[in-house]
mmCIF file of C-alpha atoms and ligand atoms in Angstrom:
data_model
loop_
_atom_site.group_PDB
_atom_site.id
_atom_site.type_symbol
_atom_site.label_atom_id
_atom_site.label_comp_id
_atom_site.label_asym_id
_atom_site.label_seq_id
_atom_site.Cartn_x
_atom_site.Cartn_y
_atom_site.Cartn_z
ATOM 1 C CA MET I 184 1.053 -9.637 -18.016
ATOM 2 C CA ASN I 185 -2.110 -7.654 -17.351
ATOM 3 C CA SER I 186 -4.375 -10.479 -18.470
ATOM 4 C CA PHE I 187 -3.450 -12.382 -15.294
ATOM 5 C CA ASP I 188 -5.508 -12.272 -12.126
ATOM 6 C CA LEU I 189 -4.353 -10.204 -9.169
ATOM 7 C CA GLU I 190 -2.947 -13.209 -7.268
ATOM 8 C CA THR I 191 -0.793 -14.118 -10.275
ATOM 9 C CA LEU I 192 0.387 -10.555 -10.914
ATOM 10 C CA ALA I 193 1.467 -10.381 -7.246
ATOM 11 C CA ILE I 194 3.833 -13.302 -7.831
ATOM 12 C CA ARG I 195 4.871 -13.029 -11.485
ATOM 13 C CA GLU I 196 4.773 -9.361 -12.579
ATOM 14 C CA GLY I 197 7.955 -7.293 -12.561
ATOM 15 C CA TYR I 198 10.335 -10.230 -12.604
ATOM 16 C CA GLU I 199 13.253 -9.816 -15.004
ATOM 17 C CA GLN I 200 15.581 -12.785 -15.102
ATOM 18 C CA THR I 201 19.358 -12.194 -15.213
ATOM 19 C CA PRO I 202 21.797 -14.525 -17.053
ATOM 20 C CA GLU I 203 22.095 -16.503 -13.770
ATOM 21 C CA GLN I 204 18.525 -17.839 -14.321
ATOM 22 C CA GLU I 205 17.549 -17.344 -10.680
ATOM 23 C CA ASN I 206 13.956 -18.247 -9.796
ATOM 24 C CA SER I 207 13.626 -15.802 -6.906
ATOM 25 C CA GLU I 208 14.034 -12.136 -7.810
ATOM 26 C CA ALA I 209 17.618 -10.886 -7.633
ATOM 27 C CA ILE I 210 18.648 -7.997 -5.424
ATOM 28 C CA PHE I 211 20.903 -5.283 -6.882
ATOM 29 C CA PRO I 212 22.694 -3.442 -4.079
ATOM 30 C CA THR I 213 24.613 -0.951 -6.199
ATOM 31 C CA SER I 214 24.553 2.822 -6.069
ATOM 32 C CA SER I 215 25.627 3.371 -9.670
ATOM 33 C CA PHE I 216 25.793 1.526 -12.989
ATOM 34 C CA ARG I 217 28.670 1.551 -15.474
ATOM 35 C CA TYR I 218 28.884 1.976 -19.220
ATOM 36 C CA GLN I 219 30.750 0.277 -22.001
ATOM 37 C CA SER I 220 32.071 3.574 -23.340
ATOM 38 C CA ALA I 221 32.035 7.324 -22.921
ATOM 39 C CA ALA I 222 29.536 7.477 -25.775
ATOM 40 C CA GLN I 223 27.157 5.124 -23.969
ATOM 41 C CA ALA I 224 27.458 7.182 -20.785
ATOM 42 C CA ALA I 225 26.586 10.303 -22.776
ATOM 43 C CA ALA I 226 23.617 8.563 -24.424
ATOM 44 C CA ARG I 227 22.259 7.480 -21.030
ATOM 45 C CA PHE I 228 22.637 10.939 -19.533
ATOM 46 C CA SER I 229 20.977 12.637 -22.499
ATOM 47 C CA GLY I 230 18.088 10.180 -22.350
ATOM 48 C CA GLU I 231 18.822 8.974 -25.893
ATOM 49 C CA GLU I 232 19.369 5.478 -24.507
ATOM 50 C CA THR I 233 17.217 4.125 -21.685
ATOM 51 C CA GLY I 234 18.927 2.302 -18.854
ATOM 52 C CA ASN I 235 20.214 2.618 -15.334
ATOM 53 C CA ILE I 236 22.450 5.477 -14.258
ATOM 54 C CA TYR I 237 22.245 5.811 -10.508
ATOM 55 C CA SER I 238 20.066 4.177 -7.847
ATOM 56 C CA ARG I 239 18.529 7.452 -6.687
ATOM 57 C CA PHE I 240 16.640 7.363 -10.021
ATOM 58 C CA THR I 241 16.325 3.711 -10.959
ATOM 59 C CA ASN I 242 17.397 0.359 -9.583
ATOM 60 C CA PRO I 243 16.317 -3.039 -10.968
ATOM 61 C CA THR I 244 15.058 -4.345 -7.592
ATOM 62 C CA VAL I 245 13.103 -1.164 -6.901
ATOM 63 C CA ARG I 246 11.754 -1.227 -10.462
ATOM 64 C CA ALA I 247 10.517 -4.805 -10.028
ATOM 65 C CA PHE I 248 8.571 -3.734 -6.924
ATOM 66 C CA GLU I 249 7.195 -0.656 -8.716
ATOM 67 C CA ASN I 250 6.050 -2.609 -11.771
ATOM 68 C CA ARG I 251 4.407 -5.288 -9.664
ATOM 69 C CA LEU I 252 2.503 -2.839 -7.459
ATOM 70 C CA ALA I 253 1.460 -0.730 -10.485
ATOM 71 C CA ALA I 254 -0.031 -3.830 -12.124
ATOM 72 C CA MET I 255 -1.846 -4.818 -8.930
ATOM 73 C CA GLU I 256 -3.390 -1.347 -8.487
ATOM 74 C CA GLY I 257 -4.203 -1.123 -12.196
ATOM 75 C CA GLY I 258 -2.039 1.989 -12.697
ATOM 76 C CA GLU I 259 0.339 2.871 -15.530
ATOM 77 C CA SER I 260 3.217 3.965 -13.297
ATOM 78 C CA CYS I 261 4.519 3.531 -9.773
ATOM 79 C CA VAL I 262 7.226 5.415 -7.904
ATOM 80 C CA ALA I 263 8.624 3.773 -4.768
ATOM 81 C CA THR I 264 9.736 6.006 -1.906
ATOM 82 C CA ALA I 265 11.663 5.797 1.356
ATOM 83 C CA SER I 266 8.488 5.841 3.492
ATOM 84 C CA GLY I 267 4.735 6.326 3.270
ATOM 85 C CA MET I 268 5.202 9.932 4.408
ATOM 86 C CA SER I 269 7.700 10.664 1.639
ATOM 87 C CA ALA I 270 5.222 9.204 -0.873
ATOM 88 C CA ILE I 271 2.647 11.740 0.357
ATOM 89 C CA LEU I 272 5.204 14.567 0.389
ATOM 90 C CA ALA I 273 6.418 13.726 -3.135
ATOM 91 C CA THR I 274 2.828 13.724 -4.403
ATOM 92 C CA PHE I 275 1.965 17.148 -2.993
ATOM 93 C CA MET I 276 5.319 18.724 -3.911
ATOM 94 C CA SER I 277 5.043 17.489 -7.500
ATOM 95 C CA LEU I 278 1.414 18.260 -8.241
ATOM 96 C CA LEU I 279 0.729 21.479 -6.289
ATOM 97 C CA GLU I 280 2.129 25.004 -6.203
ATOM 98 C CA ALA I 281 1.792 28.105 -4.043
ATOM 99 C CA GLY I 282 -1.783 29.387 -4.118
ATOM 100 C CA ASP I 283 -3.353 25.939 -4.515
ATOM 101 C CA HIS I 284 -5.868 24.465 -2.084
ATOM 102 C CA ILE I 285 -6.498 20.903 -0.821
ATOM 103 C CA VAL I 286 -9.719 19.508 0.624
ATOM 104 C CA SER I 287 -8.831 16.671 2.989
ATOM 105 C CA SER I 288 -10.775 14.286 5.163
ATOM 106 C CA GLN I 289 -10.236 15.138 8.829
ATOM 107 C CA SER I 290 -9.907 11.395 9.583
ATOM 108 C CA ILE I 291 -6.413 10.952 8.146
ATOM 109 C CA PHE I 292 -3.143 9.642 9.607
ATOM 110 C CA GLY I 293 -1.901 12.107 12.264
ATOM 111 C CA THR I 294 1.497 12.696 10.662
ATOM 112 C CA THR I 295 -0.140 13.462 7.301
ATOM 113 C CA LYS I 296 -2.181 16.127 9.100
ATOM 114 C CA VAL I 297 1.018 17.658 10.508
ATOM 115 C CA LEU I 298 2.629 17.577 7.056
ATOM 116 C CA LEU I 299 -0.349 19.452 5.607
ATOM 117 C CA THR I 300 -0.941 21.996 8.370
ATOM 118 C CA LYS I 301 2.600 22.714 9.583
ATOM 119 C CA TYR I 302 4.723 22.335 6.456
ATOM 120 C CA LEU I 303 2.693 22.642 3.235
ATOM 121 C CA THR I 304 0.973 25.807 4.494
ATOM 122 C CA ARG I 305 4.452 27.424 4.720
ATOM 123 C CA PHE I 306 4.653 27.147 0.939
ATOM 124 C CA GLY I 307 1.324 28.884 0.377
ATOM 125 C CA ILE I 308 -0.903 25.819 0.065
ATOM 126 C CA GLY I 309 -4.293 26.077 1.765
ATOM 127 C CA ILE I 310 -6.067 23.155 3.484
ATOM 128 C CA THR I 311 -9.681 22.608 4.516
ATOM 129 C CA PHE I 312 -10.543 19.548 6.608
ATOM 130 C CA VAL I 313 -13.978 17.978 6.220
ATOM 131 C CA SER I 314 -15.927 15.000 7.504
ATOM 132 C CA GLN I 315 -14.864 11.720 5.899
ATOM 133 C CA THR I 316 -18.471 10.719 5.234
ATOM 134 C CA ASP I 317 -20.420 13.954 4.562
ATOM 135 C CA LEU I 318 -20.439 14.709 0.823
ATOM 136 C CA THR I 319 -22.022 18.121 1.296
ATOM 137 C CA GLU I 320 -19.067 19.155 3.456
ATOM 138 C CA TRP I 321 -16.654 18.178 0.670
ATOM 139 C CA GLN I 322 -18.766 20.082 -1.834
ATOM 140 C CA GLY I 323 -18.951 23.147 0.419
ATOM 141 C CA ALA I 324 -15.194 23.218 1.005
ATOM 142 C CA VAL I 325 -14.249 23.414 -2.680
ATOM 143 C CA LYS I 326 -12.705 26.764 -3.723
ATOM 144 C CA PRO I 327 -11.777 28.060 -7.168
ATOM 145 C CA ASN I 328 -8.138 27.150 -6.426
ATOM 146 C CA THR I 329 -8.851 23.615 -5.142
ATOM 147 C CA LYS I 330 -6.520 21.174 -6.897
ATOM 148 C CA ALA I 331 -6.743 17.999 -4.827
ATOM 149 C CA PHE I 332 -8.984 15.905 -2.584
ATOM 150 C CA PHE I 333 -7.169 13.692 -0.082
ATOM 151 C CA LEU I 334 -8.398 10.800 2.067
ATOM 152 C CA GLU I 335 -7.761 7.290 3.348
ATOM 153 C CA THR I 336 -10.561 4.736 3.593
ATOM 154 C CA PRO I 337 -11.544 3.066 5.862
ATOM 155 C CA SER I 338 -10.279 5.632 8.369
ATOM 156 C CA ASN I 339 -8.101 4.794 11.338
ATOM 157 C CA PRO I 340 -9.201 3.963 14.039
ATOM 158 C CA LEU I 341 -12.992 4.345 13.545
ATOM 159 C CA THR I 342 -13.234 2.660 10.108
ATOM 160 C CA GLU I 343 -15.372 5.393 8.501
ATOM 161 C CA ILE I 344 -15.735 4.754 4.782
ATOM 162 C CA ALA I 345 -15.368 7.498 2.167
ATOM 163 C CA ASP I 346 -17.506 7.143 -0.962
ATOM 164 C CA LEU I 347 -14.811 6.869 -3.647
ATOM 165 C CA GLU I 348 -17.115 7.029 -6.651
ATOM 166 C CA ALA I 349 -19.065 10.067 -5.430
ATOM 167 C CA LEU I 350 -15.903 11.902 -4.397
ATOM 168 C CA SER I 351 -14.150 11.150 -7.674
ATOM 169 C CA GLN I 352 -17.120 12.641 -9.546
ATOM 170 C CA LEU I 353 -17.043 15.726 -7.351
ATOM 171 C CA ALA I 354 -13.276 16.075 -7.844
ATOM 172 C CA LYS I 355 -13.674 15.810 -11.626
ATOM 173 C CA GLN I 356 -16.404 18.460 -11.672
ATOM 174 C CA HIS I 357 -13.920 20.826 -10.050
ATOM 175 C CA ASP I 358 -10.839 19.833 -12.078
ATOM 176 C CA SER I 359 -9.274 18.392 -8.950
ATOM 177 C CA LEU I 360 -7.346 15.198 -8.368
ATOM 178 C CA LEU I 361 -8.629 12.524 -6.005
ATOM 179 C CA ILE I 362 -5.674 11.173 -4.002
ATOM 180 C CA VAL I 363 -6.339 8.049 -1.910
ATOM 181 C CA ASP I 364 -4.044 6.563 0.729
ATOM 182 C CA ASN I 365 -4.844 2.841 0.231
ATOM 183 C CA CYS I 366 -2.591 1.578 3.016
ATOM 184 C CA PHE I 367 -5.320 -0.191 5.034
ATOM 185 C CA CYS I 368 -6.901 -2.112 2.175
ATOM 186 C CA THR I 369 -4.045 -2.742 -0.280
ATOM 187 C CA PRO I 370 -5.062 -3.591 -3.884
ATOM 188 C CA ILE I 371 -6.248 -6.984 -2.627
ATOM 189 C CA LEU I 372 -9.314 -5.432 -0.952
ATOM 190 C CA GLN I 373 -9.798 -2.157 -2.815
ATOM 191 C CA ARG I 374 -8.553 -0.610 -6.079
ATOM 192 C CA PRO I 375 -9.294 3.128 -5.907
ATOM 193 C CA LEU I 376 -8.058 3.844 -9.462
ATOM 194 C CA GLU I 377 -10.872 1.640 -10.801
ATOM 195 C CA GLN I 378 -13.332 3.693 -8.749
ATOM 196 C CA GLY I 379 -12.205 7.015 -10.182
ATOM 197 C CA ALA I 380 -9.228 8.032 -8.037
ATOM 198 C CA ASP I 381 -6.278 9.650 -9.845
ATOM 199 C CA ILE I 382 -3.490 8.733 -7.433
ATOM 200 C CA VAL I 383 -3.054 5.881 -4.950
ATOM 201 C CA ILE I 384 -0.548 6.187 -2.112
ATOM 202 C CA HIS I 385 0.870 3.411 0.071
ATOM 203 C CA SER I 386 2.801 3.058 3.242
ATOM 204 C CA ALA I 387 4.456 -0.244 2.272
ATOM 205 C CA THR I 388 5.564 -0.435 5.911
ATOM 206 C CA LYS I 389 2.187 -1.902 6.846
ATOM 207 C CA PHE I 390 0.423 -4.799 5.067
ATOM 208 C CA ILE I 391 2.688 -4.858 1.991
ATOM 209 C CA ASP I 392 5.679 -5.777 4.159
ATOM 210 C CA GLY I 393 3.320 -7.613 6.484
ATOM 211 C CA GLN I 394 5.960 -8.650 8.984
ATOM 212 C CA GLY I 395 6.986 -5.297 10.442
ATOM 213 C CA ARG I 396 10.536 -5.268 9.069
ATOM 214 C CA ALA I 397 11.017 -2.239 6.836
ATOM 215 C CA VAL I 398 9.781 1.306 6.182
ATOM 216 C CA GLY I 399 8.791 2.299 2.639
ATOM 217 C CA GLY I 400 6.114 3.846 0.458
ATOM 218 C CA ALA I 401 4.803 4.133 -3.081
ATOM 219 C CA VAL I 402 2.654 6.258 -5.380
ATOM 220 C CA VAL I 403 0.646 4.737 -8.251
ATOM 221 C CA GLY I 404 -1.208 6.477 -11.084
ATOM 222 C CA SER I 405 -0.972 7.620 -14.686
ATOM 223 C CA ALA I 406 2.241 7.818 -16.695
ATOM 224 C CA ASP I 407 1.868 11.631 -16.809
ATOM 225 C CA LEU I 408 1.224 12.343 -13.149
ATOM 226 C CA VAL I 409 3.297 9.587 -11.544
ATOM 227 C CA GLY I 410 5.735 8.458 -14.247
ATOM 228 C CA GLU I 411 6.687 12.049 -15.165
ATOM 229 C CA GLU I 412 5.785 14.530 -12.428
ATOM 230 C CA ILE I 413 6.220 12.518 -9.236
ATOM 231 C CA TYR I 414 9.139 10.522 -10.617
ATOM 232 C CA GLY I 415 10.805 13.815 -11.561
ATOM 233 C CA PHE I 416 10.474 15.103 -8.012
ATOM 234 C CA MET I 417 11.622 11.806 -6.504
ATOM 235 C CA ARG I 418 14.813 11.574 -8.577
ATOM 236 C CA THR I 419 15.640 15.216 -7.838
ATOM 237 C CA ALA I 420 14.734 15.459 -4.160
ATOM 238 C CA GLY I 421 15.885 11.903 -3.390
ATOM 239 C CA PRO I 422 13.399 10.167 -1.026
ATOM 240 C CA THR I 423 14.351 6.908 -2.762
ATOM 241 C CA MET I 424 13.397 3.430 -1.555
ATOM 242 C CA SER I 425 16.438 1.387 -0.512
ATOM 243 C CA THR I 426 17.238 -1.661 -2.638
ATOM 244 C CA PHE I 427 17.123 -3.990 0.348
ATOM 245 C CA ASN I 428 13.711 -2.708 1.414
ATOM 246 C CA ALA I 429 12.388 -2.958 -2.159
ATOM 247 C CA TRP I 430 13.290 -6.649 -2.143
ATOM 248 C CA ILE I 431 11.408 -7.203 1.135
ATOM 249 C CA PHE I 432 8.299 -5.433 -0.221
ATOM 250 C CA LEU I 433 8.533 -7.274 -3.537
ATOM 251 C CA LYS I 434 8.484 -10.603 -1.700
ATOM 252 C CA GLY I 435 5.761 -9.250 0.615
ATOM 253 C CA LEU I 436 3.481 -8.683 -2.386
ATOM 254 C CA GLU I 437 3.752 -12.388 -3.270
ATOM 255 C CA THR I 438 1.913 -13.429 -0.102
ATOM 256 C CA LEU I 439 -0.289 -10.329 0.230
ATOM 257 C CA SER I 440 -3.450 -11.952 -1.078
ATOM 258 C CA VAL I 441 -3.445 -14.924 1.304
ATOM 259 C CA ARG I 442 -2.355 -12.733 4.206
ATOM 260 C CA MET I 443 -5.097 -10.112 3.623
ATOM 261 C CA LYS I 444 -7.748 -12.814 3.448
ATOM 262 C CA ALA I 445 -6.497 -14.311 6.717
ATOM 263 C CA HIS I 446 -6.291 -10.869 8.403
ATOM 264 C CA CYS I 447 -9.894 -10.181 7.343
ATOM 265 C CA GLU I 448 -11.139 -13.571 8.568
ATOM 266 C CA ASN I 449 -9.530 -13.130 11.987
ATOM 267 C CA ALA I 450 -10.750 -9.510 12.204
ATOM 268 C CA MET I 451 -14.312 -10.561 11.347
ATOM 269 C CA GLN I 452 -14.310 -13.280 13.999
ATOM 270 C CA LEU I 453 -12.802 -10.962 16.587
ATOM 271 C CA SER I 454 -15.364 -8.217 15.944
ATOM 272 C CA GLN I 455 -18.266 -10.683 16.195
ATOM 273 C CA TRP I 456 -16.865 -11.907 19.508
ATOM 274 C CA LEU I 457 -16.356 -8.355 20.802
ATOM 275 C CA VAL I 458 -19.945 -7.389 19.915
ATOM 276 C CA GLU I 459 -21.152 -10.157 22.247
ATOM 277 C CA HIS I 460 -18.787 -9.316 25.111
ATOM 278 C CA PRO I 461 -20.551 -7.573 28.038
ATOM 279 C CA ALA I 462 -17.547 -5.277 28.692
ATOM 280 C CA VAL I 463 -17.740 -3.867 25.160
ATOM 281 C CA ASP I 464 -19.974 -0.914 24.264
ATOM 282 C CA GLU I 465 -19.429 -0.480 20.534
ATOM 283 C CA VAL I 466 -17.397 -2.215 17.824
ATOM 284 C CA PHE I 467 -16.117 -0.531 14.647
ATOM 285 C CA TYR I 468 -15.541 -2.928 11.764
ATOM 286 C CA PRO I 469 -16.754 -2.502 8.149
ATOM 287 C CA GLY I 470 -17.547 -6.228 7.865
ATOM 288 C CA LEU I 471 -20.275 -6.032 10.540
ATOM 289 C CA GLU I 472 -23.802 -5.471 9.280
ATOM 290 C CA SER I 473 -24.215 -2.985 12.125
ATOM 291 C CA HIS I 474 -21.517 -0.732 10.570
ATOM 292 C CA PRO I 475 -23.314 2.472 9.456
ATOM 293 C CA GLN I 476 -21.777 2.177 5.974
ATOM 294 C CA TYR I 477 -21.923 -1.581 5.586
ATOM 295 C CA GLU I 478 -23.476 -1.341 2.079
ATOM 296 C CA LEU I 479 -20.925 1.166 0.804
ATOM 297 C CA GLY I 480 -18.153 -1.035 2.205
ATOM 298 C CA LEU I 481 -19.537 -4.057 0.343
ATOM 299 C CA LYS I 482 -19.594 -2.013 -2.862
ATOM 300 C CA GLN I 483 -16.009 -0.769 -2.825
ATOM 301 C CA MET I 484 -14.101 -3.273 -0.675
ATOM 302 C CA SER I 485 -13.931 -7.047 -1.079
ATOM 303 C CA ALA I 486 -13.682 -7.579 2.721
ATOM 304 C CA GLY I 487 -13.629 -5.564 5.925
ATOM 305 C CA GLY I 488 -9.856 -5.263 6.422
ATOM 306 C CA GLY I 489 -7.535 -6.049 9.326
ATOM 307 C CA LEU I 490 -8.294 -3.216 11.749
ATOM 308 C CA VAL I 491 -10.909 -3.478 14.501
ATOM 309 C CA SER I 492 -11.637 -0.782 17.076
ATOM 310 C CA PHE I 493 -13.947 -0.922 20.061
ATOM 311 C CA LYS I 494 -15.156 1.145 22.980
ATOM 312 C CA ILE I 495 -15.267 -0.552 26.349
ATOM 313 C CA ARG I 496 -17.482 0.202 29.314
ATOM 314 C CA GLY I 497 -15.397 2.677 31.303
ATOM 315 C CA GLY I 498 -12.682 5.178 30.495
ATOM 316 C CA GLN I 499 -8.922 5.377 30.128
ATOM 317 C CA ASP I 500 -8.217 3.284 33.255
ATOM 318 C CA GLU I 501 -10.283 0.375 31.969
ATOM 319 C CA ALA I 502 -8.828 0.692 28.448
ATOM 320 C CA TRP I 503 -5.280 0.619 29.800
ATOM 321 C CA GLN I 504 -6.235 -2.299 32.044
ATOM 322 C CA VAL I 505 -7.319 -4.336 28.992
ATOM 323 C CA ILE I 506 -4.073 -3.447 27.200
ATOM 324 C CA ASP I 507 -1.859 -4.163 30.225
ATOM 325 C CA ASN I 508 -3.524 -7.512 30.901
ATOM 326 C CA THR I 509 -2.549 -8.888 27.508
ATOM 327 C CA LYS I 510 0.417 -11.252 27.527
ATOM 328 C CA MET I 511 0.790 -12.117 23.840
ATOM 329 C CA LEU I 512 -0.453 -9.071 21.874
ATOM 330 C CA SER I 513 2.142 -6.425 20.975
ATOM 331 C CA ILE I 514 1.524 -3.042 22.588
ATOM 332 C CA THR I 515 2.578 -0.954 19.596
ATOM 333 C CA ALA I 516 1.029 1.543 17.212
ATOM 334 C CA ASN I 517 2.285 -0.198 14.062
ATOM 335 C CA LEU I 518 -0.260 -2.116 12.013
ATOM 336 C CA GLY I 519 -0.502 -4.606 9.197
ATOM 337 C CA ASP I 520 1.840 -7.096 10.867
ATOM 338 C CA VAL I 521 1.318 -10.850 11.282
ATOM 339 C CA LYS I 522 1.665 -10.048 15.000
ATOM 340 C CA THR I 523 -1.561 -8.642 16.457
ATOM 341 C CA SER I 524 -1.028 -5.182 17.927
ATOM 342 C CA ILE I 525 -3.102 -3.277 20.462
ATOM 343 C CA THR I 526 -3.057 0.463 21.015
ATOM 344 C CA HIS I 527 -4.887 3.253 22.890
ATOM 345 C CA PRO I 528 -5.347 5.936 20.201
ATOM 346 C CA ALA I 529 -6.302 8.785 22.583
ATOM 347 C CA THR I 530 -2.908 8.679 24.349
ATOM 348 C CA THR I 531 -0.668 7.511 21.477
ATOM 349 C CA THR I 532 -1.405 7.948 17.754
ATOM 350 C CA HIS I 533 -4.015 10.679 18.362
ATOM 351 C CA SER I 534 -2.533 12.259 21.529
ATOM 352 C CA ARG I 535 -1.488 15.491 19.803
ATOM 353 C CA ILE I 536 -5.029 16.302 18.661
ATOM 354 C CA GLU I 537 -6.922 19.053 20.560
ATOM 355 C CA PRO I 538 -9.259 17.559 23.223
ATOM 356 C CA GLU I 539 -12.420 19.068 21.619
ATOM 357 C CA ILE I 540 -11.542 17.688 18.195
ATOM 358 C CA LYS I 541 -10.741 14.300 19.714
ATOM 359 C CA LEU I 542 -14.172 14.283 21.334
ATOM 360 C CA ALA I 543 -15.956 15.482 18.188
ATOM 361 C CA THR I 544 -14.253 12.838 16.040
ATOM 362 C CA GLY I 545 -14.918 9.958 18.410
ATOM 363 C CA ILE I 546 -11.379 9.320 19.695
ATOM 364 C CA SER I 547 -12.630 8.748 23.225
ATOM 365 C CA ASP I 548 -10.645 7.550 26.264
ATOM 366 C CA ASN I 549 -12.394 4.148 26.191
ATOM 367 C CA LEU I 550 -11.409 3.400 22.584
ATOM 368 C CA ILE I 551 -8.966 0.556 21.794
ATOM 369 C CA ARG I 552 -7.606 -0.287 18.347
ATOM 370 C CA ILE I 553 -6.469 -3.734 17.288
ATOM 371 C CA SER I 554 -4.539 -4.537 14.127
ATOM 372 C CA VAL I 555 -5.550 -8.168 13.902
ATOM 373 C CA GLY I 556 -2.652 -10.453 13.049
ATOM 374 C CA LEU I 557 -2.432 -14.044 11.943
ATOM 375 C CA GLU I 558 -2.065 -15.860 15.265
ATOM 376 C CA SER I 559 -4.831 -18.309 16.205
ATOM 377 C CA ILE I 560 -8.028 -16.304 16.692
ATOM 378 C CA GLU I 561 -8.743 -18.296 19.876
ATOM 379 C CA ASP I 562 -5.416 -17.181 21.381
ATOM 380 C CA ILE I 563 -6.090 -13.554 20.403
ATOM 381 C CA LYS I 564 -9.518 -13.672 22.073
ATOM 382 C CA LYS I 565 -8.089 -15.347 25.182
ATOM 383 C CA ASP I 566 -5.426 -12.669 25.521
ATOM 384 C CA LEU I 567 -8.020 -9.879 25.294
ATOM 385 C CA ALA I 568 -10.491 -11.666 27.549
ATOM 386 C CA ALA I 569 -8.047 -11.496 30.500
ATOM 387 C CA GLY I 570 -8.546 -7.727 30.817
ATOM 388 C CA LEU I 571 -12.123 -7.537 29.479
ATOM 389 C CA ASN I 572 -13.388 -10.091 31.994
ATOM 390 C CA LYS I 573 -12.092 -7.918 34.862
ATOM 391 C CA ILE I 574 -14.400 -5.076 33.793
ATOM 392 C CA VAL I 575 -17.643 -7.025 34.026
HETATM 393 C C1 PLP Y 865 1.740 4.545 8.568
HETATM 394 C C2 PLP Y 865 0.908 5.325 7.653
HETATM 395 C C3 PLP Y 865 1.462 6.333 6.842
HETATM 396 C C4 PLP Y 865 2.904 6.718 6.911
HETATM 397 O O1 PLP Y 865 3.722 5.716 6.448
HETATM 398 P P1 PLP Y 865 5.253 5.532 6.910
HETATM 399 O O2 PLP Y 865 5.705 4.388 6.102
HETATM 400 O O3 PLP Y 865 5.242 5.306 8.384
HETATM 401 O O4 PLP Y 865 5.959 6.813 6.566
HETATM 402 C C5 PLP Y 865 0.626 6.988 5.965
HETATM 403 N N1 PLP Y 865 -0.687 6.701 5.890
HETATM 404 C C6 PLP Y 865 -1.251 5.753 6.658
HETATM 405 C C7 PLP Y 865 -2.697 5.477 6.512
HETATM 406 C C8 PLP Y 865 -0.475 5.037 7.571
HETATM 407 O O5 PLP Y 865 -1.052 4.111 8.345
#
């Protein structure tokens, strides 16, 4: 199947027809599978015969999703998980041990930061946080026991871009793995494995679902690292993706390409409009030529993505006023939905960060983040204009 283009893989890969000859992928809600004989059961358990045993390890619907996403990311293996966070946990638990060290971008998802600093450190794993964009900081943070580099790009909410090729070279020089959370771009906009990353992680909850219905995650990479190591952890520890959710994500992949293109188009138009608005101070969007890493973005992403952030003239009161004056937009921290969402990072997603760090990393009180959905762009602008026009 790998000779097909991405759009075709998203629709055709991973489909295994049953004797019913269904055209849409079947869903297999079963916890276990049965055998024709005691001998067959024994052969399955010993690994002599491949096949399903129990849905904590394998399930045909989950496997269809895994095979499709693996093909789209260009990886040999994929393991689906119960959430994006359990995909990250499974990756670290499988590939690291006590005494190891991780270098991570400081601009990562807040809960991932808590996982690293509060929980992984308890098991003797060291972490150093560095600037997303400063290569010398990454270089300087490497220790003899460094085993992994971790980042997501573009970052949330300020859309800083990490240089995947440069960081993958640095990781290789130090025998470390480059692990990339590709949740914001999806394989439609960016394929980190092709740019030297070893592991790609997803929160399928976001753009892969695309309609805000289910929580899930996935890890993609080589047959050794993902197919053996991470799969081994997943089947033992059990953060398995539910069959029903796998079916939703599988169908989500089929429309991912057209949705991502539409998200990017709306986000581009919204950021251009925001740049011109007198109540807006600064707009963060990789598709704008004014973005400090516009060239790097062009090189490693096929479009700017669906997230737009901006700073308004004023502080928290004005930011909340813009949010509270919307009538259509969803006030929620989720992203990647067809419904546009608006959020105030400083008091929600980033509220637990120390005030000095918030300031240093640009999460100011006048910052607003939009996950641009697929409603009419004119209606989205109108809804935002209600509050923005009160500021000027
Ligand atoms: C949401 C998110 C996660 C966590 O995913 P869940 O599915 O909520 O567990 C991880 N990384 C990024 C970048 C996210 O946006």
